[in-house]
PDB file of C-alpha atoms in Angstrom:
ATOM      1  CA  ALA Y   1      81.162 102.036 124.251  1.00  0.00           C
ATOM      2  CA  GLN Y   2      82.782  98.540 124.177  1.00  0.00           C
ATOM      3  CA  SER Y   3      81.133  95.521 122.963  1.00  0.00           C
ATOM      4  CA  VAL Y   4      82.174  91.946 122.169  1.00  0.00           C
ATOM      5  CA  THR Y   5      80.534  89.684 119.370  1.00  0.00           C
ATOM      6  CA  GLN Y   6      81.282  85.874 119.257  1.00  0.00           C
ATOM      7  CA  LEU Y   7      80.348  85.037 115.840  1.00  0.00           C
ATOM      8  CA  ASP Y   8      79.485  81.268 116.474  1.00  0.00           C
ATOM      9  CA  SER Y   9      77.193  80.072 119.384  1.00  0.00           C
ATOM     10  CA  HIS Y  10      78.377  76.453 118.653  1.00  0.00           C
ATOM     11  CA  VAL Y  11      81.438  75.180 116.909  1.00  0.00           C
ATOM     12  CA  SER Y  12      81.808  71.352 116.373  1.00  0.00           C
ATOM     13  CA  VAL Y  13      85.160  69.885 115.255  1.00  0.00           C
ATOM     14  CA  SER Y  14      86.547  66.289 115.265  1.00  0.00           C
ATOM     15  CA  GLU Y  15      89.278  65.371 117.778  1.00  0.00           C
ATOM     16  CA  GLY Y  16      92.735  66.140 116.288  1.00  0.00           C
ATOM     17  CA  THR Y  17      91.480  68.782 113.855  1.00  0.00           C
ATOM     18  CA  PRO Y  18      92.107  72.554 114.245  1.00  0.00           C
ATOM     19  CA  VAL Y  19      89.872  74.815 116.366  1.00  0.00           C
ATOM     20  CA  LEU Y  20      88.800  78.333 115.452  1.00  0.00           C
ATOM     21  CA  LEU Y  21      86.533  80.387 117.739  1.00  0.00           C
ATOM     22  CA  ARG Y  22      85.843  83.844 116.341  1.00  0.00           C
ATOM     23  CA  CYS Y  23      85.409  87.256 118.109  1.00  0.00           C
ATOM     24  CA  ASN Y  24      85.091  90.681 116.912  1.00  0.00           C
ATOM     25  CA  TYR Y  25      85.120  93.515 119.305  1.00  0.00           C
ATOM     26  CA  SER Y  26      84.616  97.215 119.303  1.00  0.00           C
ATOM     27  CA  SER Y  27      86.367  99.717 121.759  1.00  0.00           C
ATOM     28  CA  SER Y  28      87.200 103.395 121.638  1.00  0.00           C
ATOM     29  CA  TYR Y  29      90.709 102.786 123.257  1.00  0.00           C
ATOM     30  CA  SER Y  30      93.566 100.215 122.953  1.00  0.00           C
ATOM     31  CA  PRO Y  31      91.627  97.346 124.569  1.00  0.00           C
ATOM     32  CA  SER Y  32      92.482  94.519 126.766  1.00  0.00           C
ATOM     33  CA  LEU Y  33      91.008  91.461 125.518  1.00  0.00           C
ATOM     34  CA  PHE Y  34      90.766  88.046 127.423  1.00  0.00           C
ATOM     35  CA  TRP Y  35      89.592  84.565 126.441  1.00  0.00           C
ATOM     36  CA  TYR Y  36      88.127  82.516 129.294  1.00  0.00           C
ATOM     37  CA  VAL Y  37      86.703  78.875 129.184  1.00  0.00           C
ATOM     38  CA  GLN Y  38      84.070  77.230 131.394  1.00  0.00           C
ATOM     39  CA  HIS Y  39      84.058  73.604 131.589  1.00  0.00           C
ATOM     40  CA  PRO Y  40      80.544  72.086 132.728  1.00  0.00           C
ATOM     41  CA  ASN Y  41      80.022  72.659 136.268  1.00  0.00           C
ATOM     42  CA  LYS Y  42      83.229  74.277 136.600  1.00  0.00           C
ATOM     43  CA  GLY Y  43      84.379  77.978 137.323  1.00  0.00           C
ATOM     44  CA  LEU Y  44      85.628  80.294 134.833  1.00  0.00           C
ATOM     45  CA  GLN Y  45      89.412  80.054 133.812  1.00  0.00           C
ATOM     46  CA  LEU Y  46      91.568  82.479 131.884  1.00  0.00           C
ATOM     47  CA  LEU Y  47      93.083  80.874 128.780  1.00  0.00           C
ATOM     48  CA  LEU Y  48      94.956  83.970 127.703  1.00  0.00           C
ATOM     49  CA  LYS Y  49      95.045  87.829 127.663  1.00  0.00           C
ATOM     50  CA  TYR Y  50      96.351  90.495 125.125  1.00  0.00           C
ATOM     51  CA  THR Y  51      97.388  93.905 126.829  1.00  0.00           C
ATOM     52  CA  SER Y  52      99.051  95.724 123.908  1.00  0.00           C
ATOM     53  CA  ALA Y  53     102.348  93.671 123.971  1.00  0.00           C
ATOM     54  CA  ALA Y  54     102.821  91.033 121.310  1.00  0.00           C
ATOM     55  CA  THR Y  55      99.854  90.546 119.011  1.00  0.00           C
ATOM     56  CA  LEU Y  56     100.124  86.908 118.914  1.00  0.00           C
ATOM     57  CA  VAL Y  57      99.347  85.668 122.497  1.00  0.00           C
ATOM     58  CA  LYS Y  58      99.885  82.105 123.815  1.00  0.00           C
ATOM     59  CA  GLY Y  59      97.669  80.752 126.483  1.00  0.00           C
ATOM     60  CA  ILE Y  60      97.177  77.275 128.246  1.00  0.00           C
ATOM     61  CA  ASN Y  61      96.332  73.971 126.871  1.00  0.00           C
ATOM     62  CA  GLY Y  62      97.997  74.769 123.375  1.00  0.00           C
ATOM     63  CA  PHE Y  63      95.479  77.797 122.677  1.00  0.00           C
ATOM     64  CA  GLU Y  64      96.459  80.983 121.015  1.00  0.00           C
ATOM     65  CA  ALA Y  65      94.767  84.108 119.807  1.00  0.00           C
ATOM     66  CA  GLU Y  66      95.981  86.966 117.490  1.00  0.00           C
ATOM     67  CA  PHE Y  67      94.974  90.661 117.947  1.00  0.00           C
ATOM     68  CA  LYS Y  68      94.127  92.168 114.769  1.00  0.00           C
ATOM     69  CA  LYS Y  69      93.371  95.978 115.041  1.00  0.00           C
ATOM     70  CA  SER Y  70      92.566  96.447 111.455  1.00  0.00           C
ATOM     71  CA  GLU Y  71      89.829  93.789 111.688  1.00  0.00           C
ATOM     72  CA  THR Y  72      88.849  94.336 115.164  1.00  0.00           C
ATOM     73  CA  SER Y  73      89.267  90.682 115.866  1.00  0.00           C
ATOM     74  CA  PHE Y  74      90.754  88.389 118.450  1.00  0.00           C
ATOM     75  CA  HIS Y  75      90.089  85.045 117.189  1.00  0.00           C
ATOM     76  CA  LEU Y  76      91.044  81.805 119.322  1.00  0.00           C
ATOM     77  CA  THR Y  77      92.820  78.734 117.744  1.00  0.00           C
ATOM     78  CA  LYS Y  78      94.322  75.565 118.578  1.00  0.00           C
ATOM     79  CA  PRO Y  79      96.071  73.423 115.986  1.00  0.00           C
ATOM     80  CA  SER Y  80      94.640  69.876 117.232  1.00  0.00           C
ATOM     81  CA  ALA Y  81      91.233  69.637 119.473  1.00  0.00           C
ATOM     82  CA  HIS Y  82      91.258  67.200 122.231  1.00  0.00           C
ATOM     83  CA  MET Y  83      88.400  65.768 123.822  1.00  0.00           C
ATOM     84  CA  SER Y  84      89.049  67.565 127.100  1.00  0.00           C
ATOM     85  CA  ASP Y  85      88.694  70.928 125.187  1.00  0.00           C
ATOM     86  CA  ALA Y  86      84.852  70.558 124.951  1.00  0.00           C
ATOM     87  CA  ALA Y  87      83.721  73.549 127.038  1.00  0.00           C
ATOM     88  CA  GLU Y  88      82.167  76.987 126.626  1.00  0.00           C
ATOM     89  CA  TYR Y  89      84.666  79.813 125.520  1.00  0.00           C
ATOM     90  CA  PHE Y  90      84.061  83.492 126.284  1.00  0.00           C
ATOM     91  CA  CYS Y  91      85.751  86.527 124.573  1.00  0.00           C
ATOM     92  CA  VAL Y  92      85.936  89.435 126.889  1.00  0.00           C
ATOM     93  CA  VAL Y  93      87.005  93.113 126.460  1.00  0.00           C
ATOM     94  CA  SER Y  94      88.112  95.339 129.325  1.00  0.00           C
ATOM     95  CA  ASP Y  95      86.203  98.590 129.566  1.00  0.00           C
ATOM     96  CA  ARG Y  96      89.057 101.076 130.461  1.00  0.00           C
ATOM     97  CA  GLY Y  97      88.235 103.391 133.151  1.00  0.00           C
ATOM     98  CA  ASN Y  98      84.991 101.607 133.827  1.00  0.00           C
ATOM     99  CA  TYR Y  99      86.090  98.698 136.007  1.00  0.00           C
ATOM    100  CA  GLN Y 100      84.130  96.235 134.286  1.00  0.00           C
ATOM    101  CA  LEU Y 101      84.481  93.362 131.731  1.00  0.00           C
ATOM    102  CA  ILE Y 102      82.278  93.297 128.690  1.00  0.00           C
ATOM    103  CA  TRP Y 103      81.548  89.570 127.892  1.00  0.00           C
ATOM    104  CA  GLY Y 104      80.887  87.971 124.533  1.00  0.00           C
ATOM    105  CA  ALA Y 105      77.695  85.581 124.592  1.00  0.00           C
ATOM    106  CA  GLY Y 106      79.901  82.566 124.430  1.00  0.00           C
ATOM    107  CA  THR Y 107      80.799  79.928 122.105  1.00  0.00           C
ATOM    108  CA  LYS Y 108      80.108  76.105 122.797  1.00  0.00           C
ATOM    109  CA  LEU Y 109      82.927  73.949 121.515  1.00  0.00           C
ATOM    110  CA  ILE Y 110      81.929  70.408 120.788  1.00  0.00           C
ATOM    111  CA  ILE Y 111      84.500  67.810 119.991  1.00  0.00           C
ATOM    112  CA  LYS Y 112      83.413  64.678 117.946  1.00  0.00           C
ATOM    113  CA  PRO Y 113      85.511  61.400 118.523  1.00  0.00           C
TER     114      PRO Y 113
ATOM    115  CA  LYS H   1      97.722  80.842 147.249  1.00  0.00           C
ATOM    116  CA  ALA H   2      94.252  79.952 147.940  1.00  0.00           C
ATOM    117  CA  GLY H   3      91.659  81.045 145.083  1.00  0.00           C
ATOM    118  CA  VAL H   4      88.514  82.947 145.305  1.00  0.00           C
ATOM    119  CA  THR H   5      85.884  81.191 147.557  1.00  0.00           C
ATOM    120  CA  GLN H   6      82.317  81.637 147.429  1.00  0.00           C
ATOM    121  CA  THR H   7      79.746  80.549 150.154  1.00  0.00           C
ATOM    122  CA  PRO H   8      77.167  78.972 149.880  1.00  0.00           C
ATOM    123  CA  ARG H   9      77.684  76.865 146.837  1.00  0.00           C
ATOM    124  CA  TYR H  10      74.007  76.272 146.501  1.00  0.00           C
ATOM    125  CA  LEU H  11      71.029  77.935 147.847  1.00  0.00           C
ATOM    126  CA  ILE H  12      67.009  77.404 147.457  1.00  0.00           C
ATOM    127  CA  LYS H  13      64.961  80.318 148.385  1.00  0.00           C
ATOM    128  CA  THR H  14      61.263  81.180 147.727  1.00  0.00           C
ATOM    129  CA  ARG H  15      60.100  84.261 146.082  1.00  0.00           C
ATOM    130  CA  GLY H  16      59.978  87.230 148.479  1.00  0.00           C
ATOM    131  CA  GLN H  17      62.861  86.106 150.352  1.00  0.00           C
ATOM    132  CA  GLN H  18      66.190  87.926 150.587  1.00  0.00           C
ATOM    133  CA  VAL H  19      69.602  86.224 150.353  1.00  0.00           C
ATOM    134  CA  THR H  20      73.181  87.246 150.932  1.00  0.00           C
ATOM    135  CA  LEU H  21      76.171  85.570 149.017  1.00  0.00           C
ATOM    136  CA  SER H  22      79.530  85.876 150.378  1.00  0.00           C
ATOM    137  CA  CYS H  23      82.957  85.994 148.443  1.00  0.00           C
ATOM    138  CA  SER H  24      86.598  85.901 149.756  1.00  0.00           C
ATOM    139  CA  PRO H  25      89.052  87.268 147.165  1.00  0.00           C
ATOM    140  CA  ILE H  26      92.601  85.949 146.645  1.00  0.00           C
ATOM    141  CA  SER H  27      94.930  87.270 149.320  1.00  0.00           C
ATOM    142  CA  GLY H  28      96.202  90.557 148.299  1.00  0.00           C
ATOM    143  CA  HIS H  29      93.590  91.387 145.705  1.00  0.00           C
ATOM    144  CA  ARG H  30      91.565  94.521 146.406  1.00  0.00           C
ATOM    145  CA  SER H  31      88.871  94.671 143.619  1.00  0.00           C
ATOM    146  CA  VAL H  32      85.939  92.225 143.780  1.00  0.00           C
ATOM    147  CA  SER H  33      83.403  92.112 140.944  1.00  0.00           C
ATOM    148  CA  TRP H  34      80.052  90.287 140.962  1.00  0.00           C
ATOM    149  CA  TYR H  35      78.302  88.598 137.943  1.00  0.00           C
ATOM    150  CA  GLN H  36      75.063  86.900 137.033  1.00  0.00           C
ATOM    151  CA  GLN H  37      75.133  84.140 134.738  1.00  0.00           C
ATOM    152  CA  THR H  38      71.755  82.618 133.220  1.00  0.00           C
ATOM    153  CA  PRO H  39      71.560  80.576 130.150  1.00  0.00           C
ATOM    154  CA  GLY H  40      69.518  82.988 128.390  1.00  0.00           C
ATOM    155  CA  GLN H  41      71.562  86.266 129.185  1.00  0.00           C
ATOM    156  CA  GLY H  42      75.111  84.928 129.488  1.00  0.00           C
ATOM    157  CA  LEU H  43      77.388  86.757 131.949  1.00  0.00           C
ATOM    158  CA  GLN H  44      76.033  90.029 133.286  1.00  0.00           C
ATOM    159  CA  PHE H  45      77.958  92.549 135.390  1.00  0.00           C
ATOM    160  CA  LEU H  46      76.509  93.412 138.711  1.00  0.00           C
ATOM    161  CA  PHE H  47      78.979  95.560 140.369  1.00  0.00           C
ATOM    162  CA  GLU H  48      82.688  96.111 141.214  1.00  0.00           C
ATOM    163  CA  TYR H  49      84.021  97.079 144.559  1.00  0.00           C
ATOM    164  CA  PHE H  50      87.622  98.355 145.554  1.00  0.00           C
ATOM    165  CA  SER H  51      88.727  99.486 148.785  1.00  0.00           C
ATOM    166  CA  GLU H  52      85.204  99.244 150.302  1.00  0.00           C
ATOM    167  CA  THR H  53      83.720 101.550 147.584  1.00  0.00           C
ATOM    168  CA  GLN H  54      81.397 100.576 144.694  1.00  0.00           C
ATOM    169  CA  ARG H  55      83.067 102.015 141.524  1.00  0.00           C
ATOM    170  CA  ASN H  56      80.790 100.661 139.001  1.00  0.00           C
ATOM    171  CA  LYS H  57      77.311  99.108 138.651  1.00  0.00           C
ATOM    172  CA  GLY H  58      75.593  97.136 136.027  1.00  0.00           C
ATOM    173  CA  ASN H  59      71.860  97.534 134.927  1.00  0.00           C
ATOM    174  CA  PHE H  60      70.233  95.620 137.795  1.00  0.00           C
ATOM    175  CA  PRO H  61      67.414  96.915 139.900  1.00  0.00           C
ATOM    176  CA  GLY H  62      68.006  98.158 143.327  1.00  0.00           C
ATOM    177  CA  ARG H  63      67.067  94.896 144.885  1.00  0.00           C
ATOM    178  CA  PHE H  64      70.561  94.021 144.021  1.00  0.00           C
ATOM    179  CA  SER H  65      73.110  95.437 146.380  1.00  0.00           C
ATOM    180  CA  GLY H  66      76.629  94.652 147.664  1.00  0.00           C
ATOM    181  CA  ARG H  67      79.468  95.708 150.077  1.00  0.00           C
ATOM    182  CA  GLN H  68      82.981  95.148 150.668  1.00  0.00           C
ATOM    183  CA  PHE H  69      84.753  94.950 154.016  1.00  0.00           C
ATOM    184  CA  SER H  70      88.129  96.327 154.997  1.00  0.00           C
ATOM    185  CA  ASN H  71      89.769  92.739 154.420  1.00  0.00           C
ATOM    186  CA  SER H  72      88.459  93.039 150.885  1.00  0.00           C
ATOM    187  CA  ARG H  73      85.651  90.201 151.384  1.00  0.00           C
ATOM    188  CA  SER H  74      82.676  90.972 149.586  1.00  0.00           C
ATOM    189  CA  GLU H  75      78.972  90.239 150.059  1.00  0.00           C
ATOM    190  CA  MET H  76      76.185  90.746 147.708  1.00  0.00           C
ATOM    191  CA  ASN H  77      72.310  90.888 148.788  1.00  0.00           C
ATOM    192  CA  VAL H  78      69.243  90.270 146.758  1.00  0.00           C
ATOM    193  CA  SER H  79      65.983  91.294 148.515  1.00  0.00           C
ATOM    194  CA  THR H  80      62.477  90.399 147.479  1.00  0.00           C
ATOM    195  CA  LEU H  81      63.578  87.516 145.381  1.00  0.00           C
ATOM    196  CA  GLU H  82      61.823  86.684 141.944  1.00  0.00           C
ATOM    197  CA  LEU H  83      61.838  83.614 139.969  1.00  0.00           C
ATOM    198  CA  GLY H  84      63.945  85.200 137.431  1.00  0.00           C
ATOM    199  CA  ASP H  85      66.812  85.765 139.961  1.00  0.00           C
ATOM    200  CA  SER H  86      67.482  82.131 139.774  1.00  0.00           C
ATOM    201  CA  ALA H  87      71.135  81.960 138.295  1.00  0.00           C
ATOM    202  CA  LEU H  88      74.756  81.245 138.909  1.00  0.00           C
ATOM    203  CA  TYR H  89      76.259  84.171 140.785  1.00  0.00           C
ATOM    204  CA  LEU H  90      80.018  84.651 140.111  1.00  0.00           C
ATOM    205  CA  CYS H  91      82.501  86.480 142.183  1.00  0.00           C
ATOM    206  CA  ALA H  92      85.751  87.599 140.625  1.00  0.00           C
ATOM    207  CA  SER H  93      88.853  89.278 142.193  1.00  0.00           C
ATOM    208  CA  SER H  94      91.853  91.093 140.677  1.00  0.00           C
ATOM    209  CA  LEU H  95      94.776  93.064 142.235  1.00  0.00           C
ATOM    210  CA  ASP H  96      93.163  96.397 141.738  1.00  0.00           C
ATOM    211  CA  GLY H  97      90.549  96.054 138.846  1.00  0.00           C
ATOM    212  CA  ASP H  98      92.645  97.834 136.358  1.00  0.00           C
ATOM    213  CA  TRP H  99      91.532  97.505 132.846  1.00  0.00           C
ATOM    214  CA  ALA H 100      94.556  95.087 132.094  1.00  0.00           C
ATOM    215  CA  ASP H 101      94.142  93.125 135.342  1.00  0.00           C
ATOM    216  CA  THR H 102      93.394  89.558 135.026  1.00  0.00           C
ATOM    217  CA  GLN H 103      90.191  88.669 137.014  1.00  0.00           C
ATOM    218  CA  TYR H 104      90.141  85.286 138.896  1.00  0.00           C
ATOM    219  CA  PHE H 105      86.751  83.497 139.405  1.00  0.00           C
ATOM    220  CA  GLY H 106      85.281  81.490 142.122  1.00  0.00           C
ATOM    221  CA  PRO H 107      83.143  78.466 141.546  1.00  0.00           C
ATOM    222  CA  GLY H 108      79.993  80.548 141.907  1.00  0.00           C
ATOM    223  CA  THR H 109      76.814  80.182 144.100  1.00  0.00           C
ATOM    224  CA  ARG H 110      73.941  78.384 142.496  1.00  0.00           C
ATOM    225  CA  LEU H 111      70.592  80.404 143.505  1.00  0.00           C
ATOM    226  CA  THR H 112      67.439  78.567 142.841  1.00  0.00           C
ATOM    227  CA  VAL H 113      64.195  80.580 143.402  1.00  0.00           C
ATOM    228  CA  LEU H 114      61.063  78.558 143.942  1.00  0.00           C
TER     229      LEU H 114
END
């Protein structure tokens, strides 16, 4: 069965410094993996997705993630944090054949001025 | 293209009542999924519909039900409301719910049960 573990419930960084949000997954198949972002009182927005093409995936707002099969990881990074990046981020794996997404518990990203 | 719309945006009900939430997917999308989001449990999958058929269901009691219409619009119903049903209910649509599909989310319906 598929599962997703987001290793940090909260990450705090200073504006202008790099961001790293960690995600490990387990999957019996070649998975599809997604990162979604949820700003306070806003809906969920897709940041990026991996579907067995290039292992380094670029998303919106300068975010990218690298699929590492040997480490079963899909960490999200950004070179330089901006105040507007403060939000909750969800790592998601798609359960092939089961028509549902499996969600991580979320990581709250805090940006210090 | 218009995004996923959900109505109503906010609802206040009392225990024991029932409620119906509505979701209109993006035009051309045939798969609709429903999720419950709470601070303690995060996002939990309720069910997924495609072409008016429920293809998958999460671990929720039978008080939670849904349906999909021929135009892909979907409704979910919660009967005999409990305090613990207070949550943000999110609807997402995708082209056909395939494992590689992107799901697009609506703004949610905030349900408060008193």
